[in-house]
Coordinates of C-alpha atoms and ligand atoms in Angstrom, one line a residue:
M1 CA -16.2 154.9 160.4
E2 CA -18.9 153.6 157.9
A3 CA -22.4 155.0 157.5
L4 CA -25.2 154.4 155.0
A5 CA -25.8 157.4 152.8
A6 CA -28.1 158.3 149.8
V7 CA -25.4 158.8 147.3
L8 CA -26.1 160.7 144.0
N9 CA -23.7 159.2 141.5
Q10 CA -24.9 161.2 138.5
P11 CA -27.0 164.3 137.8
N12 CA -30.7 163.9 138.7
G13 CA -30.2 160.6 140.5
P14 CA -31.4 158.2 141.4
F15 CA -30.1 158.3 145.0
E16 CA -28.4 155.0 145.8
I17 CA -28.2 153.8 149.4
E18 CA -24.6 152.8 149.9
P19 CA -22.1 152.7 152.7
V20 CA -19.6 155.6 152.8
E21 CA -16.6 156.3 155.0
I22 CA -17.0 159.3 157.3
A23 CA -14.0 161.0 158.8
D24 CA -13.7 162.4 162.3
P25 CA -15.0 165.9 162.9
Q26 CA -12.3 168.6 162.6
E27 CA -12.0 172.0 164.3
G28 CA -15.4 173.5 164.9
E29 CA -17.2 170.4 163.5
L30 CA -19.4 167.7 165.0
R31 CA -20.6 164.3 163.9
V32 CA -24.3 163.8 164.2
A33 CA -26.3 160.5 164.0
I34 CA -29.1 161.7 161.8
K35 CA -32.6 160.5 162.9
A36 CA -34.7 162.5 160.4
V37 CA -34.1 164.8 157.4
G38 CA -36.5 166.8 155.3
I39 CA -36.2 167.0 151.5
C40 CA -36.1 170.5 150.2
H41 CA -36.5 171.5 146.5
T42 CA -33.0 173.0 146.6
D43 CA -31.6 169.5 147.1
L44 CA -33.0 168.6 143.7
V45 CA -31.7 171.8 142.1
L46 CA -28.2 171.0 143.4
G47 CA -28.6 167.4 142.4
S48 CA -29.3 168.4 138.8
G49 CA -25.7 169.6 138.6
A50 CA -26.8 173.1 137.5
M51 CA -24.8 174.7 140.4
G52 CA -21.6 172.7 139.5
L53 CA -22.0 169.8 141.9
Q54 CA -19.3 167.2 141.7
F55 CA -20.4 163.6 141.7
P56 CA -20.7 161.3 143.6
A57 CA -22.3 163.5 146.2
V58 CA -24.4 163.4 149.4
L59 CA -27.0 166.2 149.7
G60 CA -29.6 166.9 152.4
H61 CA -30.0 170.1 154.5
E62 CA -32.9 169.6 156.9
G63 CA -31.3 167.2 159.3
A64 CA -32.0 166.5 162.9
G65 CA -30.2 164.0 165.1
V66 CA -28.0 163.2 168.1
V67 CA -24.4 164.4 168.5
E68 CA -21.9 161.5 168.5
A69 CA -18.5 163.3 168.6
V70 CA -17.2 166.8 168.6
G71 CA -14.0 168.2 167.1
P72 CA -11.5 170.6 168.7
G73 CA -13.0 173.9 170.0
V74 CA -16.6 172.7 170.1
T75 CA -18.1 173.5 173.5
S76 CA -21.7 174.5 172.8
V77 CA -22.8 170.9 172.3
Q78 CA -21.6 167.5 173.5
P79 CA -22.1 163.9 172.6
G80 CA -25.6 162.8 173.4
D81 CA -27.2 166.2 172.7
K82 CA -30.1 166.3 170.3
V83 CA -29.6 168.9 167.6
L84 CA -31.4 170.6 164.7
L85 CA -29.3 171.3 161.6
T86 CA -29.7 174.4 159.5
F87 CA -27.8 176.5 156.9
N88 CA -24.2 177.4 157.4
S89 CA -22.5 180.8 157.6
C90 CA -18.9 182.1 158.1
G91 CA -19.5 184.0 161.4
S92 CA -16.9 186.7 160.5
C93 CA -18.3 188.8 157.7
K94 CA -20.3 192.0 158.3
R95 CA -23.6 190.3 157.8
C96 CA -22.8 187.5 160.3
E97 CA -21.5 190.0 162.7
A98 CA -24.8 191.9 162.4
G99 CA -26.7 188.7 163.2
E100 CA -27.9 188.2 159.6
P101 CA -26.3 184.9 158.7
A102 CA -28.8 184.2 155.9
Y103 CA -27.0 187.0 154.0
C104 CA -23.5 185.8 154.9
L105 CA -21.0 186.9 152.2
Q106 CA -20.0 183.3 152.0
F107 CA -23.5 181.8 151.7
F108 CA -23.1 180.3 148.3
P109 CA -19.8 178.5 148.9
L110 CA -20.7 177.4 152.4
N111 CA -24.1 176.0 151.5
M112 CA -24.5 175.3 147.9
Q113 CA -21.1 174.5 146.4
C114 CA -20.7 171.3 148.5
V115 CA -17.0 171.8 148.5
R116 CA -14.8 173.2 151.3
E117 CA -12.4 176.0 150.7
D118 CA -9.5 173.6 151.1
G119 CA -11.1 171.0 148.8
S120 CA -11.3 168.4 151.5
T121 CA -14.4 166.1 152.0
R122 CA -15.4 164.2 155.2
L123 CA -17.0 161.5 153.1
S124 CA -15.4 158.9 150.7
K125 CA -16.1 155.6 149.2
G126 CA -13.5 153.1 147.9
G127 CA -10.9 155.6 148.8
Q128 CA -12.4 158.2 146.5
P129 CA -13.8 161.5 147.8
V130 CA -17.6 162.0 147.9
A131 CA -18.8 165.6 147.7
D132 CA -20.4 166.7 151.0
N133 CA -20.8 169.8 153.1
C134 CA -24.2 170.6 151.5
F135 CA -25.5 173.5 153.7
G136 CA -22.7 172.4 156.1
Q137 CA -24.3 169.0 156.7
S138 CA -25.1 166.6 153.8
S139 CA -27.7 164.9 156.0
F140 CA -29.1 162.4 153.5
A141 CA -27.1 159.9 155.5
A142 CA -27.1 158.0 158.8
K143 CA -24.2 160.2 160.0
A144 CA -23.3 163.7 159.0
I145 CA -20.6 166.3 159.8
A146 CA -22.1 169.6 160.8
N147 CA -20.5 172.8 162.2
V148 CA -21.1 174.7 165.5
R149 CA -22.6 177.6 163.5
N150 CA -25.3 175.5 161.9
V151 CA -26.7 173.5 164.8
V152 CA -29.2 174.4 167.5
K153 CA -29.3 172.3 170.7
L154 CA -32.7 170.8 171.4
D155 CA -34.3 169.5 174.6
P156 CA -33.7 165.8 175.5
D157 CA -37.3 165.0 174.8
A158 CA -37.4 166.8 171.4
D159 CA -39.2 165.0 168.6
L160 CA -36.5 165.0 165.9
A161 CA -38.7 163.8 163.0
A162 CA -41.2 166.6 163.8
L163 CA -38.6 169.3 164.0
A164 CA -36.3 168.4 161.1
P165 CA -38.1 170.5 158.4
L166 CA -37.8 173.6 160.4
G167 CA -34.1 173.8 159.4
C168 CA -34.9 175.2 155.9
G169 CA -38.3 175.1 154.3
I170 CA -40.5 176.0 157.2
Q171 CA -38.2 178.7 158.7
T172 CA -38.0 180.2 155.2
G173 CA -41.7 180.6 154.7
V174 CA -42.6 181.6 158.3
G175 CA -39.6 183.9 158.5
A176 CA -40.3 185.6 155.2
V177 CA -43.6 186.9 156.6
M178 CA -42.6 187.5 160.2
R179 CA -39.1 188.7 159.7
S180 CA -38.2 189.7 156.2
L181 CA -41.5 191.5 155.5
N182 CA -42.1 192.4 159.2
A183 CA -45.8 191.6 159.0
R184 CA -48.0 193.5 161.4
K185 CA -51.3 192.6 163.0
G186 CA -54.2 193.2 160.7
E187 CA -52.2 193.4 157.5
S188 CA -53.2 191.5 154.4
L189 CA -51.0 188.8 152.8
V190 CA -51.0 187.2 149.4
V191 CA -48.9 184.0 149.0
I192 CA -48.1 182.7 145.5
G193 CA -47.4 179.0 145.4
G194 CA -48.8 176.4 147.9
G195 CA -45.7 174.1 148.4
A196 CA -44.1 173.7 151.8
V197 CA -42.6 177.2 151.8
G198 CA -45.8 178.9 150.6
L199 CA -47.9 177.1 153.2
S200 CA -45.4 178.0 155.8
A201 CA -45.7 181.7 154.8
I202 CA -49.5 181.3 155.6
L203 CA -48.5 179.9 159.0
G204 CA -46.3 183.0 159.5
G205 CA -49.2 185.2 158.5
K206 CA -51.4 183.5 161.1
L207 CA -48.7 183.9 163.8
A208 CA -48.3 187.6 162.9
G209 CA -52.1 188.2 163.1
C210 CA -52.6 189.0 159.5
A211 CA -56.3 189.8 158.8
Q212 CA -56.6 188.5 155.2
I213 CA -54.5 185.7 153.9
I214 CA -54.9 184.6 150.3
L215 CA -53.2 181.7 148.5
I216 CA -52.8 181.5 144.7
E217 CA -52.1 177.9 143.8
P218 CA -53.2 175.8 140.8
Q219 CA -53.5 172.4 142.7
E220 CA -56.8 171.9 144.4
S221 CA -55.4 169.6 147.1
R222 CA -52.9 172.3 148.1
R223 CA -55.6 175.0 148.2
A224 CA -57.6 172.7 150.5
I225 CA -54.7 172.4 152.9
A226 CA -54.1 176.1 152.8
L227 CA -57.7 176.7 154.0
E228 CA -57.2 174.2 156.8
V229 CA -54.0 175.9 158.1
G230 CA -55.2 179.4 158.0
A231 CA -55.8 180.9 154.5
D232 CA -59.0 183.0 154.3
H233 CA -59.3 182.8 150.5
V234 CA -57.7 180.6 147.8
I235 CA -57.4 181.5 144.2
D236 CA -57.0 179.1 141.3
P237 CA -54.8 180.9 138.7
A238 CA -56.5 178.9 135.9
A239 CA -59.8 180.6 136.8
G240 CA -58.9 184.1 135.5
D241 CA -56.6 187.0 136.1
T242 CA -55.0 186.8 139.6
I243 CA -54.6 190.6 140.0
E244 CA -58.4 191.0 139.5
A245 CA -59.1 188.1 141.8
V246 CA -56.9 189.6 144.6
R247 CA -58.4 193.1 144.1
A248 CA -61.9 191.7 144.3
I249 CA -61.0 190.7 147.9
L250 CA -58.7 193.6 148.6
P251 CA -59.8 196.6 146.5
E252 CA -56.9 198.8 147.9
G253 CA -54.3 196.1 147.2
A254 CA -52.4 193.8 149.5
D255 CA -49.9 194.9 152.2
M256 CA -47.6 191.9 151.4
V257 CA -47.1 189.5 148.6
V258 CA -44.8 186.5 149.0
D259 CA -43.8 184.5 146.0
S260 CA -42.7 181.0 146.7
S261 CA -43.2 179.7 143.1
G262 CA -40.4 181.3 141.1
F263 CA -42.8 180.9 138.1
M264 CA -42.3 184.2 136.3
P265 CA -45.8 184.6 134.7
A266 CA -47.2 184.3 138.3
V267 CA -44.4 186.4 139.9
E268 CA -45.0 189.2 137.4
K269 CA -48.5 189.7 138.7
S270 CA -47.3 190.5 142.2
V271 CA -46.4 194.1 141.4
G272 CA -50.0 194.7 140.4
M273 CA -51.4 193.3 143.6
I274 CA -49.9 195.5 146.3
G275 CA -51.3 198.7 147.7
N276 CA -49.6 201.8 149.1
L277 CA -46.4 200.9 151.1
G278 CA -46.9 197.3 150.0
R279 CA -44.0 194.9 150.1
V280 CA -43.2 192.0 147.7
G281 CA -40.9 189.3 149.0
L282 CA -39.3 186.9 146.5
I283 CA -38.3 183.4 147.7
G284 CA -38.9 181.1 144.7
V285 CA -35.9 180.7 142.5
P286 CA -36.8 181.1 138.8
G287 CA -35.6 178.5 136.3
S288 CA -33.4 181.0 134.5
L289 CA -30.6 183.2 135.9
D290 CA -31.7 185.8 133.4
A291 CA -35.3 186.1 134.8
V292 CA -36.3 189.8 135.3
L293 CA -39.2 191.3 137.3
P294 CA -40.4 194.5 135.6
V295 CA -41.6 197.2 138.1
P296 CA -43.8 200.1 136.8
M297 CA -41.6 203.0 138.0
V298 CA -44.0 205.8 138.4
Q299 CA -46.7 203.7 140.0
W300 CA -44.2 202.2 142.4
L301 CA -42.4 205.3 143.5
T302 CA -45.7 207.1 144.2
M303 CA -47.1 204.2 146.2
G304 CA -43.9 203.5 148.0
G305 CA -43.6 199.9 146.9
T306 CA -40.8 197.5 147.9
V307 CA -39.5 194.4 146.2
R308 CA -37.0 192.3 148.1
G309 CA -35.3 189.0 147.9
I310 CA -35.5 186.6 150.8
V311 CA -33.1 183.9 152.0
E312 CA -34.0 181.5 154.8
G313 CA -36.7 183.9 156.0
D314 CA -33.9 186.2 157.4
S315 CA -33.4 183.7 160.1
D316 CA -30.7 184.5 162.7
I317 CA -30.7 180.8 163.7
V318 CA -30.0 181.3 167.4
G319 CA -33.1 183.3 168.1
F320 CA -35.6 182.3 165.5
L321 CA -35.3 178.5 165.5
P322 CA -35.9 178.2 169.2
E323 CA -38.9 180.6 168.7
L324 CA -40.3 178.3 166.0
I325 CA -39.6 175.2 168.1
A326 CA -41.7 176.7 170.9
H327 CA -44.5 177.6 168.5
Q328 CA -44.4 174.0 167.2
A329 CA -44.6 172.5 170.7
A330 CA -47.5 174.7 171.5
G331 CA -49.4 173.6 168.4
R332 CA -49.2 177.0 166.7
L333 CA -47.3 175.7 163.7
P334 CA -49.3 172.8 162.2
Y335 CA -47.0 172.1 159.4
D336 CA -47.4 168.4 160.1
R337 CA -50.6 168.8 158.1
F338 CA -48.4 168.9 154.9
V339 CA -45.6 166.6 155.9
T340 CA -45.4 162.9 154.9
R341 CA -42.8 160.6 156.5
Y342 CA -40.9 158.0 154.6
P343 CA -38.3 155.5 155.7
F344 CA -34.8 156.8 154.6
E345 CA -34.5 154.0 152.1
Q346 CA -37.6 155.3 150.2
I347 CA -35.9 158.6 149.3
N348 CA -36.5 158.1 145.5
Q349 CA -40.2 157.2 146.2
A350 CA -40.6 160.4 148.3
I351 CA -39.2 162.5 145.5
D352 CA -41.4 160.8 142.9
D353 CA -44.5 161.4 145.1
A354 CA -43.6 165.1 145.4
H355 CA -43.2 165.3 141.6
H356 CA -46.7 163.8 141.2
G357 CA -48.4 166.0 143.7
K358 CA -48.9 163.1 146.2
C359 CA -46.8 164.7 148.9
I360 CA -45.9 168.3 149.7
K361 CA -43.0 168.0 152.3
A362 CA -41.3 164.6 152.7
V363 CA -39.3 163.8 155.9
L364 CA -37.1 160.8 155.8
T365 CA -36.7 158.9 159.0
F366 CA -34.0 156.5 160.2
D367 CA -34.6 153.2 162.2
Ligands
LIG401 C1 -31.8 178.5 149.2 C2 -32.7 178.6 148.1 C3 -32.0 179.3 146.9 C4 -31.3 180.6 147.4 C5 -30.5 180.4 148.6 C6 -31.2 179.7 149.7 N1 -32.5 178.0 150.3 C7 -32.6 176.7 150.7 O1 -33.1 175.8 150.2
LIG402 ZN1 -33.8 174.2 151.5

C-alpha cells in the first residue's frame, strides 16, 4: 500500500514529500492513518545523522491518528479506533516490568536507532528499504506502523491535532515536574529554557500547585508566553547572573530546577540555585557527549542535593497519558498557547520557523 511521507534523503534534510510503500503490520503492530504529528527537537537531532541514522528515512514521534489494520496478537485496539502514539519500550526488561518504560533497557534501539533488531523496515521506495521505526512509529507520514506498547486508545470524539504533542514533548515537561521530581504543593520551581518542554514543565508546576515558578529564557516572546501559562517570574539570562536573580526571589534557594536547554553554561548554574533537599532534573541534551556537570561535593552532601536525568517525564504511558488527556480536556493544560499548526506539506517551513523563533511547537496536520 502506498502513502505520502516526509522522507529525509540526506542528513539535515530537506524533508521531501514522496510516496512510499508501507507493508502490512506484523505481530504486535498496527497501521495507523496519521491525522496529526508534532515536531520534536529530537527528530532534528536524529535527522542530522549524529545517532547513526541510515538514509533515506522517515522520522516523527508525536503522531495521532486512526487505526486502519492490526497485526496478529493485537487485541487492545481495532480498526476505527483513534490512538495517540508515544515512545516504544520492550515490555519485558526489569524497568518495563516495574512500570517504568521510559527507562526501558532497550530504549535507545527501540526509539532512536530507527532500525529493528532483525534489520527489517516496513517502509520502502522503489524496492529499496526506507529507515523507519522512529520511536516505534515514524509518523511524518500519512500512514505509520506502531506497536501495541506505544499507543493509547482515545475517545471517538478526541481532537487528534490537539492531542498529538502529548506523545513526547508535553508529557516530558509536565512529567518531569509532577513525576520525576515529585513536585509537592507550595514548592518552588525554576525552569531553564522556554521551549515546548520548558513551558510544559511550567504547566506541570501549576498542576502540582507549586508556589513560585520562575523561567530563565533569553527570548522575550517565550518569556511572555511563560507568564501567560503560569510562570510567576521570568529572568533574562542576558540581564545578569542567573543564580543571583533566582536567589533575589528565593533567598533560601529553589526546591526544584528543571533544565530543558542542554546549554551547559546555563545548566551549570542550576547547582547554585537549589536549597536544602533541592532537586535538579536534567532533560535537555547537551551538544557534546562529553558534557560534564560539576557538583560542589561538600555543599551538596550537607544540603542533601539531588541531580537526576529525566526521560519522557518518567511517563508510564498507560496511566499518565490518560491523565494528561483529561487535564487537556478540562482546560488545565493550555499548551495550545505555544502550538502552531501547519499542513503536513509545510514541514520544512515549520522547522525553519522554529529555527527563527517564529514558532515554539509545530503540529503538522493531514487533510
Ligand atoms: C528523548 C530525548 C533524548 C533522550 C532520550 C529521550 N526524548 C524524546 O524526544
Ligand atoms: Zn521527542
